[in-house]
Amino acid sequence: MAKGRGFAGGFEMRRRVILLGPPGSGKGTIAARLKTEFGFEHFSTGHLLRQEVAKDSAVGRQVGLFLERGELVPDELVLALVESTLAKSRPEQGYLSDGFPRTLVQASAFDAWSGTRGLAIEQVIYCESSEELVLSRITGRRSCVACGHVYHALFVPPKTVGRCDECGGGLAQRADDSEAVVRRRFQVYLRETEPLVAYYKDQENLTVVDASQSLEKIMARIEVMLRQ
Ligand code: AMP
């Protein structure tokens, strides 16, 4: 595939990027680092959906139960949300997705949407992680209720306990981060989302990252990969 290039920090870099991997594999943390270090436009469908629930919007009322149970929200709703989100941003300058696509239907719909606009995905980063690692990470995870920035009590603590470094919002544990729901989300991931690894491998734009490594090692590898 021809690689279009954006520009970041004086060096060329791939700017249309998908983060793929199970819940708790570090996608949100990686996305936040790519945003602060290289100015990526980041979106997380999980965060967007939680915002809809918090607003008690029409979409929020439809999706609340799916989120609580750790099940996937229907494809049509997610695709409409992603399209309206990208329409409000500047996808031609790049996009960084955390948590989308999550099904083959979403992946092929996004390929069609992005392909017709000359905005095809340039890099899929697959954060490979075991169920046990995911569980140990998620129990320490805290997210900003206002902006969605993700912290970890041990690995990525905020500067002030309970407060977001980015916006000063309060930090909380997500309702769906309990062990039982995380185990269910992992099963849903294996069934619905893991097939995307083969899908993107076939498109030759997938790179595997070992999510058990330190964040610094992972970021160094990702930076090299995005500049290739
Ligand atoms: P996340 O914050 O990415 O872990 O997502 C939290 C929850 O939002 C998931 O367990 C799903 O219920 C829902 N969700 C997020 N992204 C998607 C998606 N692309 N497709 C379907 N459901 C999603």
mmCIF file of C-alpha atoms and ligand atoms in Angstrom:
data_model
loop_
_atom_site.group_PDB
_atom_site.id
_atom_site.type_symbol
_atom_site.label_atom_id
_atom_site.label_comp_id
_atom_site.label_asym_id
_atom_site.label_seq_id
_atom_site.Cartn_x
_atom_site.Cartn_y
_atom_site.Cartn_z
ATOM 1 C CA MET A 1 0.000 0.000 0.000
ATOM 2 C CA ALA A 2 1.251 3.501 -0.811
ATOM 3 C CA LYS A 3 2.159 5.328 2.380
ATOM 4 C CA GLY A 4 0.936 8.907 2.614
ATOM 5 C CA ARG A 5 2.962 10.865 5.158
ATOM 6 C CA GLY A 6 2.048 13.535 7.606
ATOM 7 C CA PHE A 7 4.599 15.709 9.295
ATOM 8 C CA ALA A 8 5.444 15.727 12.997
ATOM 9 C CA GLY A 9 8.286 17.223 14.970
ATOM 10 C CA GLY A 10 10.253 17.900 11.792
ATOM 11 C CA PHE A 11 10.244 14.244 10.734
ATOM 12 C CA GLU A 12 7.901 12.380 8.478
ATOM 13 C CA MET A 13 5.627 10.008 10.307
ATOM 14 C CA ARG A 14 2.653 7.774 9.634
ATOM 15 C CA ARG A 15 -0.385 9.604 10.964
ATOM 16 C CA ARG A 16 -3.338 7.286 10.267
ATOM 17 C CA VAL A 17 -3.036 4.729 12.997
ATOM 18 C CA ILE A 18 -5.219 2.085 14.666
ATOM 19 C CA LEU A 19 -4.428 0.655 18.108
ATOM 20 C CA LEU A 20 -5.691 -2.908 18.371
ATOM 21 C CA GLY A 21 -5.602 -5.212 21.387
ATOM 22 C CA PRO A 22 -7.591 -6.494 24.362
ATOM 23 C CA PRO A 23 -8.971 -4.180 27.040
ATOM 24 C CA GLY A 24 -6.187 -3.222 29.436
ATOM 25 C CA SER A 25 -3.357 -3.886 26.977
ATOM 26 C CA GLY A 26 -2.228 -0.249 27.242
ATOM 27 C CA LYS A 27 -3.873 1.253 24.142
ATOM 28 C CA GLY A 28 -5.222 4.274 26.028
ATOM 29 C CA THR A 29 -1.844 5.004 27.618
ATOM 30 C CA ILE A 30 -0.024 4.663 24.304
ATOM 31 C CA ALA A 31 -2.599 6.920 22.616
ATOM 32 C CA ALA A 32 -2.137 9.585 25.299
ATOM 33 C CA ARG A 33 1.652 9.516 24.821
ATOM 34 C CA LEU A 34 1.358 9.736 21.027
ATOM 35 C CA LYS A 35 -0.960 12.692 21.482
ATOM 36 C CA THR A 36 1.318 14.641 23.829
ATOM 37 C CA GLU A 37 4.582 13.754 22.082
ATOM 38 C CA PHE A 38 3.520 14.007 18.441
ATOM 39 C CA GLY A 39 0.172 15.834 18.436
ATOM 40 C CA PHE A 40 -1.949 12.960 17.182
ATOM 41 C CA GLU A 41 -5.719 13.502 16.969
ATOM 42 C CA HIS A 42 -6.888 10.680 19.203
ATOM 43 C CA PHE A 43 -10.357 9.201 19.580
ATOM 44 C CA SER A 44 -11.595 6.346 21.756
ATOM 45 C CA THR A 45 -15.009 4.858 20.984
ATOM 46 C CA GLY A 46 -15.237 3.603 24.592
ATOM 47 C CA HIS A 47 -14.767 7.163 25.895
ATOM 48 C CA LEU A 48 -17.208 8.596 23.347
ATOM 49 C CA LEU A 49 -19.806 5.996 24.312
ATOM 50 C CA ARG A 50 -19.326 6.641 28.049
ATOM 51 C CA GLN A 51 -19.820 10.372 27.376
ATOM 52 C CA GLU A 52 -23.117 9.607 25.632
ATOM 53 C CA VAL A 53 -24.218 7.564 28.666
ATOM 54 C CA ALA A 54 -23.198 10.371 31.047
ATOM 55 C CA LYS A 55 -25.159 12.903 28.949
ATOM 56 C CA ASP A 56 -28.144 10.547 28.942
ATOM 57 C CA SER A 57 -28.487 11.203 25.199
ATOM 58 C CA ALA A 58 -30.638 9.057 22.908
ATOM 59 C CA VAL A 59 -27.511 7.064 21.932
ATOM 60 C CA GLY A 60 -26.429 6.860 25.584
ATOM 61 C CA ARG A 61 -29.739 5.319 26.606
ATOM 62 C CA GLN A 62 -29.361 2.678 23.893
ATOM 63 C CA VAL A 63 -25.794 1.694 24.767
ATOM 64 C CA GLY A 64 -25.663 1.837 28.591
ATOM 65 C CA LEU A 65 -26.516 -1.823 29.151
ATOM 66 C CA PHE A 66 -23.965 -3.060 26.599
ATOM 67 C CA LEU A 67 -21.211 -1.134 28.372
ATOM 68 C CA GLU A 68 -22.239 -2.337 31.825
ATOM 69 C CA ARG A 69 -22.207 -5.944 30.693
ATOM 70 C CA GLY A 70 -18.947 -5.669 28.779
ATOM 71 C CA GLU A 71 -20.645 -6.508 25.488
ATOM 72 C CA LEU A 72 -20.057 -4.779 22.188
ATOM 73 C CA VAL A 73 -22.355 -1.972 21.126
ATOM 74 C CA PRO A 74 -24.086 -2.707 17.774
ATOM 75 C CA ASP A 75 -21.946 -1.897 14.736
ATOM 76 C CA GLU A 76 -24.387 0.627 13.192
ATOM 77 C CA LEU A 77 -24.337 2.805 16.317
ATOM 78 C CA VAL A 78 -20.543 2.708 16.595
ATOM 79 C CA LEU A 79 -20.028 3.447 12.907
ATOM 80 C CA ALA A 80 -22.396 6.441 13.050
ATOM 81 C CA LEU A 81 -20.567 7.752 16.132
ATOM 82 C CA VAL A 82 -17.130 7.379 14.515
ATOM 83 C CA GLU A 83 -18.273 9.047 11.310
ATOM 84 C CA SER A 84 -19.737 12.036 13.145
ATOM 85 C CA THR A 85 -16.613 12.307 15.328
ATOM 86 C CA LEU A 86 -14.261 12.283 12.341
ATOM 87 C CA ALA A 87 -16.489 14.757 10.496
ATOM 88 C CA LYS A 88 -15.846 17.215 13.362
ATOM 89 C CA SER A 89 -12.064 16.673 13.359
ATOM 90 C CA ARG A 90 -9.478 16.884 10.581
ATOM 91 C CA PRO A 91 -8.900 13.268 9.537
ATOM 92 C CA GLU A 92 -6.850 14.392 6.528
ATOM 93 C CA GLN A 93 -4.198 15.437 9.067
ATOM 94 C CA GLY A 94 -4.297 11.981 10.585
ATOM 95 C CA TYR A 95 -6.245 9.980 13.140
ATOM 96 C CA LEU A 96 -5.371 7.677 16.003
ATOM 97 C CA SER A 97 -8.037 5.222 17.056
ATOM 98 C CA ASP A 98 -8.144 3.385 20.375
ATOM 99 C CA GLY A 99 -10.809 0.674 20.508
ATOM 100 C CA PHE A 100 -12.172 0.930 16.973
ATOM 101 C CA PRO A 101 -12.632 -1.118 14.832
ATOM 102 C CA ARG A 102 -13.624 -4.008 17.065
ATOM 103 C CA THR A 103 -15.434 -6.292 14.587
ATOM 104 C CA LEU A 104 -14.846 -7.355 11.003
ATOM 105 C CA VAL A 105 -17.979 -5.435 9.980
ATOM 106 C CA GLN A 106 -16.541 -2.237 11.511
ATOM 107 C CA ALA A 107 -13.132 -2.853 9.924
ATOM 108 C CA SER A 108 -14.459 -3.287 6.412
ATOM 109 C CA ALA A 109 -16.887 -0.351 6.769
ATOM 110 C CA PHE A 110 -14.001 1.840 7.939
ATOM 111 C CA ASP A 111 -11.809 0.648 5.037
ATOM 112 C CA ALA A 112 -14.565 1.690 2.630
ATOM 113 C CA TRP A 113 -15.058 5.080 4.369
ATOM 114 C CA SER A 114 -11.361 5.885 4.603
ATOM 115 C CA GLY A 115 -10.420 4.407 1.207
ATOM 116 C CA THR A 116 -12.869 6.549 -0.750
ATOM 117 C CA ARG A 117 -11.437 9.656 0.963
ATOM 118 C CA GLY A 118 -7.790 8.777 0.363
ATOM 119 C CA LEU A 119 -7.390 8.306 4.126
ATOM 120 C CA ALA A 120 -6.635 4.580 4.328
ATOM 121 C CA ILE A 121 -5.068 3.238 7.522
ATOM 122 C CA GLU A 122 -1.257 3.391 7.391
ATOM 123 C CA GLN A 123 -0.364 1.444 10.510
ATOM 124 C CA VAL A 124 -2.141 -0.981 12.821
ATOM 125 C CA ILE A 125 -0.374 -1.489 16.149
ATOM 126 C CA TYR A 126 -1.417 -4.728 17.796
ATOM 127 C CA CYS A 127 -0.793 -4.700 21.578
ATOM 128 C CA GLU A 128 -0.511 -8.405 22.343
ATOM 129 C CA SER A 129 -1.410 -9.278 25.939
ATOM 130 C CA SER A 130 -2.488 -12.277 28.026
ATOM 131 C CA GLU A 131 -5.686 -12.359 30.084
ATOM 132 C CA GLU A 132 -3.730 -12.366 33.347
ATOM 133 C CA LEU A 133 -1.696 -9.299 32.395
ATOM 134 C CA VAL A 134 -4.881 -7.507 31.368
ATOM 135 C CA LEU A 135 -6.482 -8.287 34.726
ATOM 136 C CA SER A 136 -3.528 -7.114 36.781
ATOM 137 C CA ARG A 137 -3.346 -3.872 34.792
ATOM 138 C CA ILE A 138 -7.044 -3.082 34.835
ATOM 139 C CA THR A 139 -7.478 -3.377 38.578
ATOM 140 C CA GLY A 140 -5.076 -0.420 39.011
ATOM 141 C CA ARG A 141 -6.518 1.639 36.199
ATOM 142 C CA ARG A 142 -8.099 5.048 36.867
ATOM 143 C CA SER A 143 -9.597 7.329 34.200
ATOM 144 C CA CYS A 144 -10.425 11.007 34.203
ATOM 145 C CA VAL A 145 -14.200 11.407 34.308
ATOM 146 C CA ALA A 146 -13.920 14.635 32.283
ATOM 147 C CA CYS A 147 -11.400 13.982 29.482
ATOM 148 C CA GLY A 148 -10.889 10.202 29.619
ATOM 149 C CA HIS A 149 -7.117 10.375 30.179
ATOM 150 C CA VAL A 150 -5.958 7.038 31.590
ATOM 151 C CA TYR A 151 -3.661 6.517 34.602
ATOM 152 C CA HIS A 152 -2.464 3.517 36.552
ATOM 153 C CA ALA A 153 -2.061 3.607 40.325
ATOM 154 C CA LEU A 154 1.381 1.945 40.049
ATOM 155 C CA PHE A 155 2.681 2.314 36.503
ATOM 156 C CA VAL A 156 1.400 5.731 35.369
ATOM 157 C CA PRO A 157 0.323 7.641 38.503
ATOM 158 C CA PRO A 158 -1.035 11.206 38.237
ATOM 159 C CA LYS A 159 1.081 14.011 39.752
ATOM 160 C CA THR A 160 -1.660 14.659 42.350
ATOM 161 C CA VAL A 161 -3.536 11.664 43.724
ATOM 162 C CA GLY A 162 -7.092 11.507 42.346
ATOM 163 C CA ARG A 163 -6.640 14.452 39.906
ATOM 164 C CA CYS A 164 -6.065 14.444 36.151
ATOM 165 C CA ASP A 165 -2.740 16.035 35.073
ATOM 166 C CA GLU A 166 -4.328 17.182 31.800
ATOM 167 C CA CYS A 167 -7.525 18.903 32.905
ATOM 168 C CA GLY A 168 -7.744 18.676 36.711
ATOM 169 C CA GLY A 169 -10.834 16.415 36.512
ATOM 170 C CA GLY A 170 -11.509 13.713 39.102
ATOM 171 C CA LEU A 171 -10.141 10.200 38.582
ATOM 172 C CA ALA A 172 -12.358 7.153 39.001
ATOM 173 C CA GLN A 173 -12.366 3.439 38.399
ATOM 174 C CA ARG A 174 -14.644 2.483 35.529
ATOM 175 C CA ALA A 175 -17.764 0.485 36.434
ATOM 176 C CA ASP A 176 -16.843 -2.141 33.825
ATOM 177 C CA ASP A 177 -13.315 -2.631 35.250
ATOM 178 C CA SER A 178 -14.404 -5.208 37.843
ATOM 179 C CA GLU A 179 -12.771 -8.635 37.518
ATOM 180 C CA ALA A 180 -15.972 -10.398 36.368
ATOM 181 C CA VAL A 181 -16.715 -7.832 33.654
ATOM 182 C CA VAL A 182 -13.065 -7.674 32.528
ATOM 183 C CA ARG A 183 -13.038 -11.462 32.091
ATOM 184 C CA ARG A 184 -16.204 -11.210 29.975
ATOM 185 C CA ARG A 185 -14.718 -8.348 27.914
ATOM 186 C CA PHE A 186 -11.655 -10.478 27.267
ATOM 187 C CA GLN A 187 -13.834 -13.333 25.968
ATOM 188 C CA VAL A 188 -15.744 -10.880 23.759
ATOM 189 C CA TYR A 189 -12.402 -9.578 22.510
ATOM 190 C CA LEU A 190 -11.221 -13.099 21.566
ATOM 191 C CA ARG A 191 -14.441 -13.863 19.730
ATOM 192 C CA GLU A 192 -15.155 -10.549 17.961
ATOM 193 C CA THR A 193 -11.961 -8.533 17.744
ATOM 194 C CA GLU A 194 -9.011 -10.906 17.574
ATOM 195 C CA PRO A 195 -9.973 -11.965 14.005
ATOM 196 C CA LEU A 196 -8.901 -8.432 13.002
ATOM 197 C CA VAL A 197 -5.284 -9.416 13.616
ATOM 198 C CA ALA A 198 -5.410 -11.767 10.607
ATOM 199 C CA TYR A 199 -7.474 -9.223 8.636
ATOM 200 C CA TYR A 200 -4.826 -6.493 8.985
ATOM 201 C CA LYS A 201 -1.942 -8.945 8.613
ATOM 202 C CA ASP A 202 -3.353 -9.734 5.174
ATOM 203 C CA GLN A 203 -3.319 -6.003 4.394
ATOM 204 C CA GLU A 204 0.352 -5.934 5.449
ATOM 205 C CA ASN A 205 0.039 -2.989 7.784
ATOM 206 C CA LEU A 206 0.093 -4.762 11.149
ATOM 207 C CA THR A 207 2.918 -4.617 13.673
ATOM 208 C CA VAL A 208 2.874 -6.603 16.911
ATOM 209 C CA VAL A 209 3.974 -4.982 20.165
ATOM 210 C CA ASP A 210 4.535 -7.048 23.313
ATOM 211 C CA ALA A 211 2.303 -5.233 25.820
ATOM 212 C CA SER A 212 4.139 -6.778 28.792
ATOM 213 C CA GLN A 213 7.200 -4.584 28.101
ATOM 214 C CA SER A 214 7.781 -1.252 29.821
ATOM 215 C CA LEU A 215 5.950 1.752 28.398
ATOM 216 C CA GLU A 216 9.280 3.361 27.480
ATOM 217 C CA LYS A 217 10.349 0.333 25.430
ATOM 218 C CA ILE A 218 6.968 0.150 23.738
ATOM 219 C CA MET A 219 7.009 3.864 22.868
ATOM 220 C CA ALA A 220 10.535 3.664 21.470
ATOM 221 C CA ARG A 221 9.511 0.792 19.206
ATOM 222 C CA ILE A 222 6.320 2.535 18.083
ATOM 223 C CA GLU A 223 8.193 5.731 17.264
ATOM 224 C CA VAL A 224 10.645 3.856 15.042
ATOM 225 C CA MET A 225 7.779 1.994 13.368
ATOM 226 C CA LEU A 226 5.793 5.159 12.639
ATOM 227 C CA ARG A 227 8.819 6.871 11.132
ATOM 228 C CA GLN A 228 9.699 3.978 8.805
HETATM 229 P P1 AMP B 1 -13.096 0.583 25.932
HETATM 230 O O1 AMP B 1 -13.059 1.882 26.671
HETATM 231 O O2 AMP B 1 -12.441 0.648 24.596
HETATM 232 O O3 AMP B 1 -12.614 -0.572 26.765
HETATM 233 O O4 AMP B 1 -14.652 0.299 25.638
HETATM 234 C C1 AMP B 1 -15.602 0.177 26.690
HETATM 235 C C2 AMP B 1 -16.886 -0.460 26.157
HETATM 236 O O5 AMP B 1 -17.450 0.372 25.131
HETATM 237 C C3 AMP B 1 -16.706 -1.823 25.509
HETATM 238 O O6 AMP B 1 -16.703 -2.875 26.464
HETATM 239 C C4 AMP B 1 -17.931 -1.870 24.595
HETATM 240 O O7 AMP B 1 -19.109 -2.109 25.353
HETATM 241 C C5 AMP B 1 -18.021 -0.434 24.102
HETATM 242 N N1 AMP B 1 -17.227 -0.204 22.854
HETATM 243 C C6 AMP B 1 -16.117 0.571 22.721
HETATM 244 N N2 AMP B 1 -15.667 0.577 21.455
HETATM 245 C C7 AMP B 1 -16.514 -0.229 20.759
HETATM 246 C C8 AMP B 1 -16.570 -0.646 19.418
HETATM 247 N N3 AMP B 1 -15.654 -0.238 18.489
HETATM 248 N N4 AMP B 1 -17.565 -1.496 19.051
HETATM 249 C C9 AMP B 1 -18.498 -1.905 19.940
HETATM 250 N N5 AMP B 1 -18.502 -1.566 21.234
HETATM 251 C C10 AMP B 1 -17.513 -0.722 21.661
#
